Short mmCIF file of C-alpha atoms in Angstrom, two decimals:
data_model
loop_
_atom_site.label_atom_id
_atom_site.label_comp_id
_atom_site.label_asym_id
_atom_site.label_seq_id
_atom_site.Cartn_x
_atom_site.Cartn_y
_atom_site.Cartn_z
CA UNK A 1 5.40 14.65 6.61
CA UNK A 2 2.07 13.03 6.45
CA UNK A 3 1.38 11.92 2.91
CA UNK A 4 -2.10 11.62 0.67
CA UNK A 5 -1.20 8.24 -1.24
CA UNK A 6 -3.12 5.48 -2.11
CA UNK A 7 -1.04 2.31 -2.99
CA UNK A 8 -3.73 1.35 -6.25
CA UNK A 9 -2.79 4.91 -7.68
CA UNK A 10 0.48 4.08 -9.08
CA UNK A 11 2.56 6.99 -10.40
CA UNK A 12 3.42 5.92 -14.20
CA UNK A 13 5.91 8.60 -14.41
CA UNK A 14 8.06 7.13 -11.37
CA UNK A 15 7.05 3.47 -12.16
CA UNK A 16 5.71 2.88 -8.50
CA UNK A 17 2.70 1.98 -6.37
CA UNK A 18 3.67 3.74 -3.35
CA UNK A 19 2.33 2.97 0.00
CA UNK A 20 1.79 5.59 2.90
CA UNK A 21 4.76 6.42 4.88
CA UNK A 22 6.72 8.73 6.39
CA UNK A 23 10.48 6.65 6.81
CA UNK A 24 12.44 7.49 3.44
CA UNK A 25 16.09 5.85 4.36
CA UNK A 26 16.37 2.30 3.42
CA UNK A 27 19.29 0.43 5.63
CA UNK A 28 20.23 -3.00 5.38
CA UNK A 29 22.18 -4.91 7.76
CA UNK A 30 25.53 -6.41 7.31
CA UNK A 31 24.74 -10.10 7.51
CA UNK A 32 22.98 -10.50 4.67
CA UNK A 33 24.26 -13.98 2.99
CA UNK A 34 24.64 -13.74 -1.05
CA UNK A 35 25.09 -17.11 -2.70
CA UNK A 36 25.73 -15.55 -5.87
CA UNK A 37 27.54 -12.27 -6.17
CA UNK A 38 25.00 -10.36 -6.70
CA UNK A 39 21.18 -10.46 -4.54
CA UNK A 40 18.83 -8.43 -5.01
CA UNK A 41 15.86 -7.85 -2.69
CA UNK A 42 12.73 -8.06 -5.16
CA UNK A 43 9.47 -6.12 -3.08
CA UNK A 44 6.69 -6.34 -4.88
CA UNK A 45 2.47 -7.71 -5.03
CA UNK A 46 0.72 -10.05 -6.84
CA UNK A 47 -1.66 -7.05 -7.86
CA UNK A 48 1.05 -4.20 -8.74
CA UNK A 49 -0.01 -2.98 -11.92
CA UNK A 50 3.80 -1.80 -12.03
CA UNK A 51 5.50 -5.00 -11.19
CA UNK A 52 3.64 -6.20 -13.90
CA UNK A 53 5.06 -3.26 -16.23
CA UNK A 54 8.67 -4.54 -14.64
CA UNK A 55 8.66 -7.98 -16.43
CA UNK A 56 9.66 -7.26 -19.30
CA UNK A 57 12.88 -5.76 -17.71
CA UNK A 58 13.07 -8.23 -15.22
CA UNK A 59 13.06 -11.55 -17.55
CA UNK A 60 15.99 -10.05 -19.47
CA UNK A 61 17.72 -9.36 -16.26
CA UNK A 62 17.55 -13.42 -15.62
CA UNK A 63 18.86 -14.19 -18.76
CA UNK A 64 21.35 -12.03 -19.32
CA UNK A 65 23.05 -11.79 -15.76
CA UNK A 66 20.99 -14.62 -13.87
CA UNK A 67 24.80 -17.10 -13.14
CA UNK A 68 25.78 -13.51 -11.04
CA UNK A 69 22.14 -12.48 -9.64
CA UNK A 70 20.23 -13.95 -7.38
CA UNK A 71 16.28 -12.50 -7.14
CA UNK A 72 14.71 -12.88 -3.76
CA UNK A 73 10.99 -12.53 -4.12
CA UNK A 74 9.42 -10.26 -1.23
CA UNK A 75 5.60 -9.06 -0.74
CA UNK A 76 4.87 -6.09 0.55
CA UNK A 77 1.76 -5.70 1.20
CA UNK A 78 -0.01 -3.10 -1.06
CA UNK A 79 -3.46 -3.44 -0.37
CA UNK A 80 -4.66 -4.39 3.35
CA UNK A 81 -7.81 -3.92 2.61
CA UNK A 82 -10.54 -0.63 1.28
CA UNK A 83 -9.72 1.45 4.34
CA UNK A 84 -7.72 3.49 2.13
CA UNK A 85 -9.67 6.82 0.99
CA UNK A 86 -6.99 9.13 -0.84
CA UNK A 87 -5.82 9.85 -4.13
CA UNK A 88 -9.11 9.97 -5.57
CA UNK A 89 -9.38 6.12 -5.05
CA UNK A 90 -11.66 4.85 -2.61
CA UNK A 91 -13.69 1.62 -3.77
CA UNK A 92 -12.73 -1.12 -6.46
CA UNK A 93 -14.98 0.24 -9.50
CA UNK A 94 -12.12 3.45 -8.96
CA UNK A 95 -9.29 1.73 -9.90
CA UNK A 96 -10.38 0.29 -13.13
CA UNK A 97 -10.03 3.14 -15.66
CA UNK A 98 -6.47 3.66 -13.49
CA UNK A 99 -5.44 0.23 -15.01
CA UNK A 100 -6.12 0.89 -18.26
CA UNK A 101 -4.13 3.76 -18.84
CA UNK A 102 -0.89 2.17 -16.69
CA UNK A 103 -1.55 -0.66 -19.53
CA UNK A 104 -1.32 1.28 -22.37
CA UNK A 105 1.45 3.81 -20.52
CA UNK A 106 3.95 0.42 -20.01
CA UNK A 107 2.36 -1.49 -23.34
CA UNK A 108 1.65 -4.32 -20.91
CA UNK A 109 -1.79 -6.01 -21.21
CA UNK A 110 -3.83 -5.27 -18.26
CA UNK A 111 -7.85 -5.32 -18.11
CA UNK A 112 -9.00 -2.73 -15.44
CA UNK A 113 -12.57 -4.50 -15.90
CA UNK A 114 -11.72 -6.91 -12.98
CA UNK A 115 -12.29 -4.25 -10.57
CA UNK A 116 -16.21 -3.84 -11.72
CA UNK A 117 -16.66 -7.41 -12.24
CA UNK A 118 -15.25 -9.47 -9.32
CA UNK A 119 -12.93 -6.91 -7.31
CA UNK A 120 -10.81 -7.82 -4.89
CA UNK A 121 -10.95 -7.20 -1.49
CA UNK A 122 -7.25 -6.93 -0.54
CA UNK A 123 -3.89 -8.31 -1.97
CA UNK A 124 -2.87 -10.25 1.32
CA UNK A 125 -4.28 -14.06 0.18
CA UNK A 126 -2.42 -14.09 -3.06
CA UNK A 127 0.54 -13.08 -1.54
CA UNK A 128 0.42 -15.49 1.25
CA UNK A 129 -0.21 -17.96 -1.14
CA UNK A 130 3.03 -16.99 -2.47
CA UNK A 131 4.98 -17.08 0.23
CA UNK A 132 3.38 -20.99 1.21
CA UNK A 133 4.86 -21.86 -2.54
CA UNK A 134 7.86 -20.49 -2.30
CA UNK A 135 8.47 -22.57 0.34
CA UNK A 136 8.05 -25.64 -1.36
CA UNK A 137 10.07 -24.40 -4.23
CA UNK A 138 10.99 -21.05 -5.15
CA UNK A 139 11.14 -21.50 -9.08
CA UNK A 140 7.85 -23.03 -9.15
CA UNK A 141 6.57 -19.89 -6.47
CA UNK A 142 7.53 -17.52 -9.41
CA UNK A 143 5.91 -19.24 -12.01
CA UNK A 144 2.96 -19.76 -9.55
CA UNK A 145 3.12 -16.03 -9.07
CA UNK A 146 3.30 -15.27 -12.89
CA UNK A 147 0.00 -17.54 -13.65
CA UNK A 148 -1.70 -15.41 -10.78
CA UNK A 149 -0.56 -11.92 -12.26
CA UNK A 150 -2.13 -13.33 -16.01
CA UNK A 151 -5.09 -14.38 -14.14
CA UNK A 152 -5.66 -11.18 -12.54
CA UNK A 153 -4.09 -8.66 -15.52
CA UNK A 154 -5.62 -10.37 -18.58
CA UNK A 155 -8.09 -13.00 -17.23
CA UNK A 156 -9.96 -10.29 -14.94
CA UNK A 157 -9.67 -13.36 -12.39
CA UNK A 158 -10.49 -12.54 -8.68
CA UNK A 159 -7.38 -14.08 -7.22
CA UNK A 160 -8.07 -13.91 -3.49
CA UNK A 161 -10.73 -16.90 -4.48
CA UNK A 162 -9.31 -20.24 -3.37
CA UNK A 163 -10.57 -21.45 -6.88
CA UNK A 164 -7.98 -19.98 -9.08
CA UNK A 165 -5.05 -19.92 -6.39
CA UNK A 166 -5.65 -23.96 -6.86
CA UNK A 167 -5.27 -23.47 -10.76
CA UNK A 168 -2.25 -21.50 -11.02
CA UNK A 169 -0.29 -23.60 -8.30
CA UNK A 170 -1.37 -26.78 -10.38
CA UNK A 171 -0.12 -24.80 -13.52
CA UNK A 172 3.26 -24.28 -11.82
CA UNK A 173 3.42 -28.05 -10.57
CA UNK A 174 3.15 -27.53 -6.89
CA UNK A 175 2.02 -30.19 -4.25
CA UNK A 176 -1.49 -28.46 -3.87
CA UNK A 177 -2.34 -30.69 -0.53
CA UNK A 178 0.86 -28.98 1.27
CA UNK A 179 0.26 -25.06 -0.34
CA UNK A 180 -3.43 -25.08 1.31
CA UNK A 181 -1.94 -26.53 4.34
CA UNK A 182 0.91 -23.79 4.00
CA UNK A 183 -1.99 -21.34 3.36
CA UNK A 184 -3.91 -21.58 6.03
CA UNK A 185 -1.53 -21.54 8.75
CA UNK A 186 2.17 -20.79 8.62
CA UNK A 187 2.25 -19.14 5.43
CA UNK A 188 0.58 -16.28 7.95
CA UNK A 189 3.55 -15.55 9.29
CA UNK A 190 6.06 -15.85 6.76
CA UNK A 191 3.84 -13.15 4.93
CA UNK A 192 4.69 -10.85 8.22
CA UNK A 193 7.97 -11.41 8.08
CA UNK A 194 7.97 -10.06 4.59
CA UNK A 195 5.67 -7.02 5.78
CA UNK A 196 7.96 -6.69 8.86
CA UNK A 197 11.52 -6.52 6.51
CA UNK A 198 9.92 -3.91 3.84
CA UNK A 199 9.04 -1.61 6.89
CA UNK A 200 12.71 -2.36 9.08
CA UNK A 201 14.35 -1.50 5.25
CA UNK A 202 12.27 1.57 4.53
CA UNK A 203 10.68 0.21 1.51
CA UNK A 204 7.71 3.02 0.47
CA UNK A 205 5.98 1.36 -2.75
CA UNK A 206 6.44 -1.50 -5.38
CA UNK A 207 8.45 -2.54 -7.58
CA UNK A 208 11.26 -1.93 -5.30
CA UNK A 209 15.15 -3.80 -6.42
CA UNK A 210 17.55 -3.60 -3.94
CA UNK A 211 20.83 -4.55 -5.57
CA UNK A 212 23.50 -5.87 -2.59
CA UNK A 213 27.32 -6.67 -3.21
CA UNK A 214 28.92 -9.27 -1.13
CA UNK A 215 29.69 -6.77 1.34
CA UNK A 216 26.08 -5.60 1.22
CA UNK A 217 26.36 -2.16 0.36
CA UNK A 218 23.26 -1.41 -1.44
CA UNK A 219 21.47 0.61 -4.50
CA UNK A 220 18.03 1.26 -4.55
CA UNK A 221 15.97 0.94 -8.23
CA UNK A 222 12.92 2.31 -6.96
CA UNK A 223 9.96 1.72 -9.81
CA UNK A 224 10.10 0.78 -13.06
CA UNK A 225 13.11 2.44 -15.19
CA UNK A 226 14.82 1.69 -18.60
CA UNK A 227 16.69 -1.96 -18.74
CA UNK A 228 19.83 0.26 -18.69
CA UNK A 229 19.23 1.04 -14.91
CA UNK A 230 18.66 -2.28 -13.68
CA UNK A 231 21.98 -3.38 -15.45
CA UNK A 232 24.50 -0.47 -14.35
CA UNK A 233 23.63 -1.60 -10.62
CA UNK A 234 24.45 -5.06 -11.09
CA UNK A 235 28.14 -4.11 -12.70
CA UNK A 236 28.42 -1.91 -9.90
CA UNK A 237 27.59 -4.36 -7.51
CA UNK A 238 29.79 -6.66 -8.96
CA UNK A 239 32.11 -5.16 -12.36
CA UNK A 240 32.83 -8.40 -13.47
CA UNK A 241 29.78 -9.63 -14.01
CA UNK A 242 29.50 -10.87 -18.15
CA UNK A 243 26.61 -10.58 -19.37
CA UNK A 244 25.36 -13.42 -21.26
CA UNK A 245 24.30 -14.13 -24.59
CA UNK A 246 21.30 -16.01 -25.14
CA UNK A 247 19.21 -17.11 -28.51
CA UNK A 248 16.88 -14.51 -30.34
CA UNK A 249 14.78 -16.45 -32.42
CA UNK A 250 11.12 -17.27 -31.33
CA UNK A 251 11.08 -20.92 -30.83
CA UNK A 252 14.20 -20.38 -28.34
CA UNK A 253 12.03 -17.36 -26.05
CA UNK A 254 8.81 -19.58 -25.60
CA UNK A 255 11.35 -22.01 -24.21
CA UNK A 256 12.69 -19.31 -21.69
CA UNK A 257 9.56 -18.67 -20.40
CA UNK A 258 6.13 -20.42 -21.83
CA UNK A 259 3.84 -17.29 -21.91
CA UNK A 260 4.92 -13.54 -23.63
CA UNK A 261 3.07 -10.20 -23.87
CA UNK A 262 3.96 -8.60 -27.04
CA UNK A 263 6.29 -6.21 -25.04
CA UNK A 264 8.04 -9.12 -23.58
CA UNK A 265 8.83 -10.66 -26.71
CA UNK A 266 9.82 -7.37 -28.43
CA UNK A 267 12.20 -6.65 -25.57
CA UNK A 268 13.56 -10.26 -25.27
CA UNK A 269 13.56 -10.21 -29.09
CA UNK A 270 15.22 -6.76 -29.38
CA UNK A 271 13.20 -5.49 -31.61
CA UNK A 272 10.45 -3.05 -31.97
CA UNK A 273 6.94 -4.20 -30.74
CA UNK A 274 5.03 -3.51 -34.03
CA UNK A 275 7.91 -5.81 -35.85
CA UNK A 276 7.20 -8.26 -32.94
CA UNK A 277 3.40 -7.95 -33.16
CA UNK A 278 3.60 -9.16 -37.00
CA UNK A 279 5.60 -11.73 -36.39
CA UNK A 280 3.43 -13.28 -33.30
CA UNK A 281 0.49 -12.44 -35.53
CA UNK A 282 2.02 -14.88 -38.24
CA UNK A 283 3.18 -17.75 -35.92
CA UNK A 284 -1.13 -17.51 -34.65
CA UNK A 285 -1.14 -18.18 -38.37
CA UNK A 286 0.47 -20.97 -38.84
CA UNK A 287 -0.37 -22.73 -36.10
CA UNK A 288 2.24 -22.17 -33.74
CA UNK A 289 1.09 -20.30 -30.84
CA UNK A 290 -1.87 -19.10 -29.54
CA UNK A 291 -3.36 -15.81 -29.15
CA UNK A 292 -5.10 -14.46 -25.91
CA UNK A 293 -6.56 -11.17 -26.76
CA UNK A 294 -7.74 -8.52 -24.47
CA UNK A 295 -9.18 -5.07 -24.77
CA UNK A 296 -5.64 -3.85 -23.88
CA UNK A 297 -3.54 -6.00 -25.69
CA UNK A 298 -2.44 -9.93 -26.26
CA UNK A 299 -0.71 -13.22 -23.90
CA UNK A 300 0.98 -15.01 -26.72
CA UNK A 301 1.26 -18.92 -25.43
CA UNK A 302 3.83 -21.74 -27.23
CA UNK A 303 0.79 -24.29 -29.10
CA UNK A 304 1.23 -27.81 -27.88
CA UNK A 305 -0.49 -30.38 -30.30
CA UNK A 306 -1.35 -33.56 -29.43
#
């Protein structure tokens, strides 16, 4: 059946930028190696406004079940380039007002304004920068890929521009020399091979978590759905997974991860996000964070002084 999507309209109600397609089995083969007992396949794009409603999910996910899980980062590809014409979307300026209602839908800060401003042109050079940095290191790649998706969401940064690839992958402490060198030639391919596994597994849109046991049978978390979801397929997957107790208080989240939306925090936090706005608000206060405020909401960052 010939479908009418285009992959910048993302359905809020599903959770998913879906791409055009007509293959709806996903298969995977049986010699897939886990070195934990739990992998899960991780298809996604620097500029899915839905991957970026995911994180709050997916950073509790790592700390609560991160010794059983490993992640394994794919991109998929979601915008070639403005060929597209469906879905009501057919140039940048289009997508814009979309953005701001997926921020305020998934209470993730996202600034549609990039697309009048400096659009992009496709999604394919941040996520080829991507894969040259994850193969230098693969927890500095997600934190590179993190510092592109604030750049983009809340920054209204063009990241196809050479220019602020080269900041974030400084940010995340990667040999710069070696990811333009990466960049510019064999990061090419190991972008395809990304493209080439989404199609061979039937992956239709982003986020897409494929949880595999060690025997690799598979479930399928196709967009973004309640933390409860992403949980019951890892204790399928593997029922003895223990999930893990980590610290609550502030000080101990900014030193999980350096940067927090006010979602993130309040999910991470377990508590509701107006009782985690305050208390952000009051840390601004007194000095110990800082604040980075957009039309749709706030980046809260751990203050270093010196």
């Amino acid at each position: 059946m010939e479908t009418n999507l285009n992959p910048l309209l993302c359905d809020t109600e599903e959770g998913i930028c879906e791409l055009p397609t007509n293959q709806t089995e996903i298969k995977v083969e049986k010699d897939t190696v886990l070195s934990k007992n739990v992998k899960v396949l991780y298809f996604t794009d620097p500029i899915c406004s839905s991957c970026w409603g995911i994180e709050p999910q997916l950073r509790k996910l790592k700390l609560e079940y991160g010794q059983d899980v490993e992640i394994e980062y794919h991109m998929g590809g979601l915008l070639p380039d403005w060929s597209y014409n469906s879905g009501g979307i057919s140039k940048p300026s289009d997508v814009a007002p979309h953005w701001d209602e997926v921020s305020v839908h998934y209470q993730m800060p996202i600034d549609g304004d990039v697309w009048l401003e400096d659009p992009l042109h496709s999604s394919y050079p941040p996520s080829i920068a991507f894969k040259a940095a994850q193969k230098q290191d693969n927890h500095k790649a997600i934190l590179f890929l993190r510092n592109l998706r604030e750049m983009l969401f809340l920054q209204k940064k063009n990241i196809t521009r050479w220019e602020y690839v080269a900041q974030a992958a400084q940010k995340a402490s990667l040999d710069l020399g070696q990811l333009k060198d990466d960049y510019e030639n064999k990061a090419k391919d190991w972008f395809q091979a990304d493209l080439d596994l989404a199609r061979k597994l039937g992956v239709r849109g982003f986020p897409t978590f494929m949880i595999l046991d060690q025997a690799a049978n598979h479930q399928v978390v196709y967009g973004v759905k309640p933390y409860s979801v992403f949980e019951k397929g890892i204790l399928n997957a593997y029922p003895q997974a223990q999930k893990k107790s980590y610290a609550k208080d502030w000080e101990s989240l900014f030193g999980y991860y350096p940067t927090l939306t006010t979602k993130e925090f309040a999910v991470l936090g377990e508590i509701a996000v107006p009782e985690a706005q305050q208390l952000l608000d009051s840390l601004v206060e007194a000095n110990k964070l800082t604040k980075l405020m957009t039309k749709n909401g706030a980046l809260w960052t751990l203050k270093t002084l010196g």
